[in-house]
Short mmCIF file of C-alpha atoms and ligand atoms in Angstrom, two decimals:
data_model
loop_
_atom_site.label_atom_id
_atom_site.label_comp_id
_atom_site.label_asym_id
_atom_site.label_seq_id
_atom_site.Cartn_x
_atom_site.Cartn_y
_atom_site.Cartn_z
CA MET A 128 -203.83 -12.32 -95.23
CA GLN A 129 -204.20 -15.89 -94.08
CA GLN A 130 -201.49 -18.40 -94.57
CA SER A 131 -200.98 -21.90 -93.20
CA VAL A 132 -197.59 -23.27 -92.31
CA SER A 133 -197.06 -26.98 -91.74
CA PHE A 134 -194.63 -27.97 -89.05
CA PRO A 135 -193.81 -31.59 -88.24
CA SER A 136 -196.00 -31.34 -85.13
CA GLY A 137 -198.92 -29.53 -86.73
CA LYS A 138 -200.34 -26.89 -89.04
CA VAL A 139 -200.60 -23.29 -87.93
CA ASP A 140 -202.83 -20.65 -89.51
CA TYR A 141 -201.29 -17.18 -89.54
CA ILE A 142 -204.05 -14.65 -89.75
CA PHE A 143 -202.88 -11.10 -90.45
CA TYR A 144 -205.62 -8.62 -89.82
CA ARG A 145 -205.59 -5.51 -91.99
CA LYS A 146 -208.04 -2.75 -91.35
CA ASP A 147 -210.78 -2.73 -94.02
CA ALA A 148 -209.60 -6.03 -95.46
CA TYR A 149 -212.19 -8.07 -93.60
CA SER A 150 -213.89 -7.85 -90.27
CA ARG A 151 -212.04 -8.88 -87.15
CA PRO A 152 -213.12 -12.40 -86.16
CA SER A 153 -214.78 -12.82 -82.78
CA PHE A 154 -213.53 -15.37 -80.26
CA GLU A 155 -216.57 -17.50 -81.16
CA GLN A 156 -215.77 -17.38 -84.87
CA LEU A 157 -212.25 -18.58 -84.12
CA MET A 158 -213.72 -21.34 -81.96
CA HIS A 159 -216.11 -22.47 -84.74
CA LEU A 160 -213.33 -22.32 -87.31
CA TYR A 161 -211.60 -25.10 -85.38
CA HIS A 162 -214.81 -27.06 -84.65
CA LEU A 163 -214.63 -26.47 -80.92
CA GLN A 164 -217.50 -25.87 -78.57
CA ASN A 165 -216.28 -23.39 -76.03
CA VAL A 166 -213.48 -20.95 -75.52
CA VAL A 167 -211.43 -19.76 -72.55
CA ILE A 168 -209.15 -16.77 -72.86
CA VAL A 169 -206.02 -16.46 -70.79
CA THR A 170 -204.44 -13.05 -70.48
CA ASP A 171 -202.54 -10.87 -68.02
CA GLU A 172 -203.84 -8.18 -65.68
CA HIS A 173 -202.66 -5.27 -67.85
CA VAL A 174 -204.14 -6.59 -71.06
CA ALA A 175 -207.36 -7.66 -69.29
CA LYS A 176 -207.81 -4.12 -68.03
CA MET A 177 -206.85 -2.36 -71.26
CA TYR A 178 -209.00 -4.58 -73.46
CA GLU A 179 -211.88 -5.13 -71.05
CA PRO A 180 -214.63 -4.44 -73.64
CA LEU A 181 -213.17 -7.10 -75.95
CA LEU A 182 -213.19 -9.69 -73.18
CA LYS A 183 -216.57 -8.83 -71.73
CA GLY A 184 -218.88 -11.84 -71.46
CA HIS A 185 -216.10 -14.36 -72.17
CA LYS A 186 -214.59 -16.88 -69.79
CA THR A 187 -211.26 -15.29 -68.99
CA LEU A 188 -208.41 -16.33 -66.72
CA VAL A 189 -205.93 -13.68 -65.70
CA VAL A 190 -202.31 -13.98 -64.54
CA PRO A 191 -200.07 -11.27 -63.07
CA PRO A 192 -198.13 -9.48 -65.85
CA LEU A 193 -194.77 -10.72 -64.61
CA GLU A 194 -192.07 -13.12 -65.69
CA SER A 195 -192.54 -14.76 -62.27
CA SER A 196 -195.99 -15.91 -63.46
CA LYS A 197 -194.13 -18.34 -65.70
CA ASP A 198 -193.83 -21.10 -63.12
CA LEU A 199 -195.31 -24.47 -62.32
CA HIS A 200 -197.45 -22.99 -59.59
CA THR A 201 -199.32 -20.92 -62.21
CA ILE A 202 -199.80 -24.01 -64.39
CA GLY A 203 -201.35 -25.85 -61.42
CA ALA A 204 -203.57 -22.91 -60.50
CA LEU A 205 -204.77 -22.35 -64.09
CA SER A 206 -205.45 -26.07 -64.55
CA ARG A 207 -207.63 -26.01 -61.45
CA GLN A 208 -209.50 -22.95 -62.78
CA LEU A 209 -209.96 -24.60 -66.18
CA LEU A 210 -211.42 -27.65 -64.46
CA ASP A 211 -213.77 -25.43 -62.46
CA LEU A 212 -214.86 -23.76 -65.73
CA GLY A 213 -215.59 -27.19 -67.22
CA ALA A 214 -212.84 -26.91 -69.85
CA ASP A 215 -212.25 -30.15 -71.72
CA ARG A 216 -211.00 -31.41 -75.06
CA ASN A 217 -213.72 -29.38 -76.80
CA THR A 218 -212.31 -26.17 -75.40
CA LEU A 219 -210.21 -23.71 -77.33
CA LEU A 220 -207.71 -21.94 -75.10
CA ILE A 221 -206.69 -18.55 -76.43
CA GLY A 222 -203.56 -16.88 -75.08
CA MET A 223 -203.95 -13.14 -75.56
CA GLY A 224 -200.96 -11.12 -74.40
CA GLY A 225 -197.21 -10.94 -74.53
CA GLY A 226 -194.63 -13.69 -74.40
CA VAL A 227 -195.36 -14.46 -70.77
CA VAL A 228 -198.97 -15.29 -71.57
CA THR A 229 -198.31 -17.24 -74.76
CA ASP A 230 -195.49 -19.27 -73.14
CA ILE A 231 -197.80 -20.18 -70.26
CA VAL A 232 -200.82 -20.94 -72.46
CA GLY A 233 -198.85 -23.07 -74.94
CA PHE A 234 -197.53 -25.19 -72.09
CA LEU A 235 -200.81 -25.29 -70.16
CA ALA A 236 -202.72 -26.36 -73.29
CA SER A 237 -200.19 -29.04 -74.13
CA VAL A 238 -200.42 -30.70 -70.70
CA TYR A 239 -203.97 -29.98 -69.47
CA MET A 240 -205.94 -33.21 -70.06
CA ARG A 241 -202.89 -34.34 -72.07
CA GLY A 242 -203.48 -31.61 -74.57
CA VAL A 243 -206.24 -29.26 -75.70
CA SER A 244 -206.45 -26.94 -78.72
CA PHE A 245 -205.05 -23.46 -78.41
CA GLY A 246 -204.40 -20.32 -80.38
CA PHE A 247 -202.56 -17.07 -79.79
CA ILE A 248 -203.36 -13.41 -80.09
CA PRO A 249 -199.98 -11.80 -79.43
CA THR A 250 -200.36 -8.22 -78.19
CA THR A 251 -196.67 -7.24 -77.98
CA LEU A 252 -194.23 -6.71 -80.83
CA LEU A 253 -191.92 -9.30 -79.27
CA GLY A 254 -194.76 -11.78 -79.08
CA MET A 255 -195.73 -11.15 -82.71
CA VAL A 256 -192.25 -11.60 -84.19
CA ASP A 257 -190.94 -14.25 -81.87
CA ALA A 258 -192.47 -15.57 -78.65
CA ALA A 259 -195.80 -16.69 -80.12
CA VAL A 260 -194.16 -18.26 -83.19
CA GLY A 261 -192.49 -21.66 -83.46
CA GLY A 262 -194.27 -23.82 -80.91
CA LYS A 263 -191.82 -23.55 -78.03
CA ASN A 264 -193.52 -22.88 -74.75
CA GLY A 265 -192.71 -23.38 -71.13
CA VAL A 266 -192.11 -22.03 -67.67
CA ASN A 267 -189.06 -21.21 -65.58
CA LEU A 268 -187.62 -23.23 -62.74
CA GLY A 269 -186.19 -20.64 -60.38
CA LEU A 270 -183.56 -18.70 -62.30
CA ASN A 271 -183.48 -21.23 -65.13
CA LYS A 272 -185.47 -19.78 -68.00
CA ASN A 273 -187.91 -22.02 -69.85
CA LEU A 274 -186.45 -25.17 -68.32
CA ILE A 275 -189.78 -26.99 -68.34
CA GLY A 276 -191.85 -26.94 -71.51
CA THR A 277 -192.87 -28.61 -74.75
CA ILE A 278 -192.84 -27.92 -78.46
CA THR A 279 -196.49 -27.81 -79.46
CA GLN A 280 -197.93 -25.66 -82.23
CA PRO A 281 -201.01 -23.49 -81.77
CA LYS A 282 -203.90 -23.89 -84.23
CA PHE A 283 -203.62 -20.22 -85.18
CA ILE A 284 -201.82 -16.98 -84.49
CA PHE A 285 -203.97 -13.92 -85.03
CA TYR A 286 -202.10 -10.68 -85.78
CA ASP A 287 -203.67 -7.32 -85.16
CA THR A 288 -201.18 -4.47 -84.95
CA ALA A 289 -203.88 -2.25 -83.41
CA PHE A 290 -202.88 -3.83 -80.08
CA LEU A 291 -199.47 -2.24 -80.42
CA GLN A 292 -200.93 1.24 -80.18
CA THR A 293 -201.14 0.85 -76.41
CA LEU A 294 -197.70 -0.72 -76.07
CA PRO A 295 -195.22 1.29 -73.95
CA ASN A 296 -191.99 2.44 -75.68
CA ILE A 297 -189.85 0.06 -73.68
CA GLU A 298 -191.84 -2.87 -75.08
CA TRP A 299 -191.32 -1.59 -78.63
CA SER A 300 -187.59 -1.68 -77.96
CA ASN A 301 -187.84 -5.19 -76.53
CA GLY A 302 -189.53 -6.37 -79.72
CA PHE A 303 -186.87 -4.72 -81.84
CA ALA A 304 -184.18 -6.73 -80.01
CA GLU A 305 -185.57 -9.88 -81.65
CA ILE A 306 -186.02 -8.11 -84.99
CA ILE A 307 -182.37 -7.02 -84.88
CA LYS A 308 -181.51 -10.63 -84.04
CA TYR A 309 -183.13 -11.86 -87.28
CA ALA A 310 -181.25 -9.18 -89.19
CA CYS A 311 -177.91 -10.19 -87.63
CA ILE A 312 -178.25 -13.91 -88.25
CA PHE A 313 -180.16 -14.08 -91.55
CA ASP A 314 -180.82 -10.82 -93.27
CA SER A 315 -178.17 -8.17 -93.92
CA GLN A 316 -180.64 -6.23 -96.08
CA LEU A 317 -182.98 -5.97 -93.12
CA PHE A 318 -180.00 -4.86 -91.01
CA ASP A 319 -179.40 -1.99 -93.44
CA GLU A 320 -183.08 -1.12 -93.54
CA LEU A 321 -183.29 -1.00 -89.75
CA SER A 322 -180.09 1.04 -89.59
CA ALA A 323 -181.61 3.64 -91.92
CA ASN A 324 -184.82 3.98 -89.87
CA ASN A 325 -186.03 4.09 -86.29
CA ILE A 326 -188.92 2.96 -84.11
CA SER A 327 -191.25 5.80 -85.19
CA HIS A 328 -190.86 4.86 -88.85
CA TYR A 329 -192.42 1.46 -88.14
CA LYS A 330 -194.77 2.58 -85.40
CA ASP A 331 -196.41 5.26 -87.53
CA ASP A 332 -197.13 3.21 -90.63
CA SER A 333 -199.14 0.05 -90.12
CA GLU A 334 -198.37 -1.34 -93.61
CA VAL A 335 -194.63 -0.94 -93.04
CA LEU A 336 -195.02 -2.47 -89.59
CA ILE A 337 -197.02 -5.47 -90.83
CA SER A 338 -194.44 -6.11 -93.57
CA LEU A 339 -191.66 -6.04 -90.98
CA ILE A 340 -193.55 -8.47 -88.75
CA GLU A 341 -194.30 -10.77 -91.71
CA ARG A 342 -190.65 -10.75 -92.72
CA CYS A 343 -189.54 -11.81 -89.23
CA VAL A 344 -192.28 -14.44 -88.96
CA ALA A 345 -191.20 -15.81 -92.36
CA TRP A 346 -187.59 -16.15 -91.13
CA LYS A 347 -188.69 -17.90 -87.99
CA ASN A 348 -191.08 -20.23 -89.83
CA LYS A 349 -188.47 -21.12 -92.43
CA THR A 350 -186.09 -22.08 -89.64
CA VAL A 351 -188.63 -23.97 -87.55
CA THR A 352 -190.14 -25.94 -90.45
CA GLU A 353 -186.63 -27.17 -91.28
CA ASP A 354 -185.77 -28.00 -87.69
CA GLU A 355 -188.66 -27.91 -85.26
CA LYS A 356 -186.87 -29.83 -82.52
CA GLU A 357 -183.78 -27.63 -82.64
CA THR A 358 -181.12 -30.10 -83.62
CA GLY A 359 -179.58 -27.81 -86.23
CA VAL A 360 -180.50 -24.55 -87.89
CA ARG A 361 -183.10 -23.54 -85.25
CA LYS A 362 -180.22 -23.13 -82.81
CA LEU A 363 -179.23 -19.99 -84.71
CA LEU A 364 -182.31 -18.28 -83.28
CA ASN A 365 -180.57 -18.45 -79.92
CA PHE A 366 -178.15 -15.74 -81.02
CA GLY A 367 -177.71 -13.45 -78.02
CA HIS A 368 -179.84 -15.72 -75.87
CA THR A 369 -177.28 -17.87 -74.10
CA ALA A 370 -175.79 -15.01 -72.09
CA ALA A 371 -179.23 -13.34 -72.00
CA HIS A 372 -180.78 -16.28 -70.21
CA ALA A 373 -178.03 -16.16 -67.62
CA ILE A 374 -178.44 -12.47 -66.82
CA GLU A 375 -182.13 -11.90 -67.48
CA ASN A 376 -183.56 -13.26 -64.25
CA MET A 377 -180.44 -12.45 -62.25
CA TYR A 378 -180.85 -8.72 -62.92
CA GLU A 379 -184.59 -8.80 -63.61
CA LEU A 380 -184.02 -7.40 -67.08
CA PRO A 381 -186.74 -7.34 -69.72
CA HIS A 382 -186.04 -10.09 -72.25
CA GLY A 383 -185.22 -7.70 -75.11
CA LYS A 384 -182.66 -5.80 -73.07
CA ALA A 385 -181.02 -9.04 -71.92
CA VAL A 386 -180.90 -10.24 -75.54
CA ALA A 387 -179.34 -6.94 -76.65
CA ILE A 388 -176.55 -7.38 -74.09
CA GLY A 389 -176.27 -11.05 -75.06
CA MET A 390 -175.85 -10.10 -78.74
CA VAL A 391 -173.00 -7.73 -77.86
CA ILE A 392 -171.29 -10.51 -75.86
CA ALA A 393 -171.85 -12.92 -78.78
CA CYS A 394 -170.27 -10.38 -81.17
CA MET A 395 -167.24 -10.07 -78.89
CA LEU A 396 -166.91 -13.87 -78.83
CA SER A 397 -167.35 -13.94 -82.61
CA GLU A 398 -164.36 -11.62 -83.03
CA GLN A 399 -162.24 -14.41 -81.48
CA ILE A 400 -164.00 -17.45 -82.93
CA THR A 401 -164.93 -16.50 -86.50
CA HIS A 402 -162.80 -13.36 -86.81
CA LEU A 403 -165.88 -11.21 -87.16
CA GLY A 404 -164.58 -7.72 -87.85
CA LYS A 405 -164.65 -5.23 -84.98
CA ASP A 406 -166.55 -2.91 -87.33
CA ALA A 407 -169.43 -5.40 -87.39
CA THR A 408 -169.64 -5.32 -83.58
CA VAL A 409 -169.66 -1.53 -83.75
CA ARG A 410 -172.53 -1.59 -86.27
CA VAL A 411 -174.55 -4.04 -84.13
CA LYS A 412 -174.06 -1.85 -81.06
CA ALA A 413 -175.08 1.27 -82.98
CA LEU A 414 -178.22 -0.43 -84.26
CA LEU A 415 -179.17 -1.59 -80.77
CA GLN A 416 -178.73 1.94 -79.46
CA LEU A 417 -180.80 3.36 -82.30
CA TYR A 418 -183.67 1.19 -81.04
CA HIS A 419 -183.02 2.29 -77.43
CA LEU A 420 -181.52 -0.99 -76.35
CA PRO A 421 -178.60 -1.33 -73.92
CA VAL A 422 -175.16 -2.43 -75.08
CA SER A 423 -173.46 -2.39 -71.70
CA HIS A 424 -174.40 -3.64 -68.27
CA ALA A 425 -172.41 -4.54 -65.17
CA ILE A 426 -172.52 -8.31 -64.84
CA ASN A 427 -171.18 -10.78 -62.32
CA ALA A 428 -169.39 -13.12 -64.73
CA ALA A 429 -168.88 -15.94 -62.21
CA LYS A 430 -172.54 -15.99 -61.20
CA ALA A 431 -173.70 -15.78 -64.80
CA MET A 432 -171.44 -18.74 -65.58
CA GLU A 433 -173.06 -20.82 -62.83
CA ILE A 434 -176.46 -20.29 -64.44
CA LEU A 435 -175.04 -20.96 -67.92
CA LYS A 436 -173.79 -24.34 -66.79
CA ALA A 437 -177.44 -25.41 -66.40
CA ASP A 438 -178.25 -24.16 -69.95
CA LYS A 439 -180.24 -26.50 -72.17
CA LYS A 440 -177.55 -26.11 -74.83
CA ARG A 441 -174.85 -27.51 -72.53
CA LYS A 442 -172.95 -30.56 -73.73
CA GLY A 443 -170.52 -31.68 -71.02
CA ASP A 444 -168.17 -28.76 -70.48
CA HIS A 445 -169.16 -27.05 -73.74
CA ILE A 446 -172.11 -24.93 -74.74
CA ASP A 447 -173.34 -24.60 -78.31
CA TYR A 448 -172.85 -20.86 -78.80
CA ILE A 449 -174.22 -18.85 -81.69
CA VAL A 450 -171.62 -16.63 -83.27
CA LEU A 451 -171.72 -14.32 -86.27
CA GLU A 452 -169.56 -14.96 -89.30
CA LYS A 453 -170.69 -11.67 -90.72
CA ILE A 454 -173.78 -9.52 -90.48
CA GLY A 455 -176.57 -11.66 -91.89
CA GLN A 456 -174.80 -14.97 -91.31
CA ALA A 457 -174.48 -16.99 -88.10
CA ALA A 458 -172.97 -20.31 -87.06
CA VAL A 459 -173.14 -22.71 -84.12
CA ARG A 460 -169.85 -23.36 -82.34
CA PRO A 461 -169.39 -25.58 -79.30
CA LEU A 462 -167.38 -23.40 -76.91
CA PRO A 463 -165.66 -24.55 -73.73
CA PHE A 464 -166.84 -22.98 -70.47
CA ASP A 465 -163.53 -21.17 -69.92
CA VAL A 466 -163.73 -19.37 -73.30
CA ILE A 467 -167.25 -18.17 -72.46
CA GLU A 468 -166.29 -17.19 -68.93
CA ASN A 469 -163.36 -15.14 -70.25
CA ALA A 470 -165.65 -13.34 -72.69
CA LEU A 471 -168.11 -12.57 -69.89
CA LYS A 472 -165.24 -11.25 -67.75
CA GLU A 473 -163.94 -9.16 -70.61
CA TYR A 474 -167.41 -7.73 -71.21
CA ALA A 475 -167.84 -7.07 -67.47
CA SER A 476 -164.48 -5.31 -67.32
CA HIS A 477 -165.60 -2.87 -70.02
CA ASN A 478 -168.60 -1.78 -67.99
P1 LIG B 638 -192.99 -10.07 -74.00
O1 LIG B 638 -194.03 -10.14 -75.03
O2 LIG B 638 -192.02 -8.98 -74.22
O3 LIG B 638 -192.34 -11.40 -73.73
P2 LIG B 638 -194.65 -9.76 -71.55
O4 LIG B 638 -195.63 -10.84 -71.77
O5 LIG B 638 -193.92 -9.75 -70.27
O6 LIG B 638 -193.57 -9.64 -72.65
O7 LIG B 638 -195.38 -8.35 -71.76
C1 LIG B 638 -194.68 -7.17 -71.52
C2 LIG B 638 -195.57 -6.16 -70.86
O8 LIG B 638 -196.42 -5.57 -71.84
C3 LIG B 638 -196.50 -6.72 -69.78
O9 LIG B 638 -196.54 -5.80 -68.72
C4 LIG B 638 -197.84 -6.80 -70.48
O10 LIG B 638 -198.91 -6.72 -69.58
C5 LIG B 638 -197.78 -5.59 -71.37
N1 LIG B 638 -198.61 -5.64 -72.57
C6 LIG B 638 -198.88 -6.71 -73.35
N2 LIG B 638 -199.60 -6.34 -74.42
C7 LIG B 638 -199.80 -5.02 -74.32
C8 LIG B 638 -200.48 -4.05 -75.12
N3 LIG B 638 -201.04 -4.38 -76.28
N4 LIG B 638 -200.48 -2.78 -74.69
C9 LIG B 638 -199.87 -2.44 -73.53
N5 LIG B 638 -199.21 -3.28 -72.75
C10 LIG B 638 -199.18 -4.57 -73.13
ZN1 LIG B 639 -185.93 -14.10 -77.29
#
């Protein structure tokens, strides 16, 4: 299936590859589709090794498969390599990999020569349902996640769930953290569906998996087309992410695990702020555990708070926090630092 979505900053083609539906496009075909004259692929060391035959004969730049690759140093180094390869405004940059790669490539492409065309081939579940979608890109500044970046849409996102066959279990769980997020904030029916199934159910049936991915992409696109610059409804997608961003780099947690912990903290805050029932928190925790995600972790609340104070969602001594009103419905509430710090302490005291 191919579908175009128009965002204020540009149109994105979503290309869902289904076996037997049509042949998989080559990198050159994608390049010609967008009237470009050459293509450079950026990927990480794992993906480059696993998919070597696919990349053979193509100009490929490779970054270490680590969150620490998401820094300005990498952007400088890749820009230099692009220059050496003769990349210019006629070049299509393709980011093929997980969220680390697509975040780097989106940012690199939006600043290299003041902007070149780019597309994504997400190869992780998390990348497919979230990281590659919506135009946000960027790199970290020390412990501050995604502090430097832009909102620039790729020309296309190419989906091929065959990549997920090589994905380790832990990365399946990380992807499900974002899927559970969509269920919590928008889609109680999806929450029930997820609660009645498990990872294998989706992993073993590519049609079921593609439908799940499409459903999440549709939620994200609906939100981002309404509010690309995140002044309103897009903020809801940060459910679980405020605390996650504080603890993720501090404890070197995979993003999905940090988000799972962040969603539990957000549910605890919601009990106070919106009177979310305790039973809802219990259901969210159970769902996270069903998808092998953590619900508890020892955290240093004071240190986490220091990082939170540099959060992009900070407004004076408040942070716009995403709370649940009920499963399937979220709201933005500006919360004072001390309320957040108390919740972090309470969470820490339970672990
Ligand atoms: P995310 O997409 O979760 O943000 P990363 O970009 O950090 O995450 O990717 C997570 C890990 O999965 C990295 O080690 C990356 O090399 C690896 N990876 C990416 N795609 C695949 C794949 N299709 N099969 C196996 N491992 C992959
Ligand atoms: Zn996320």
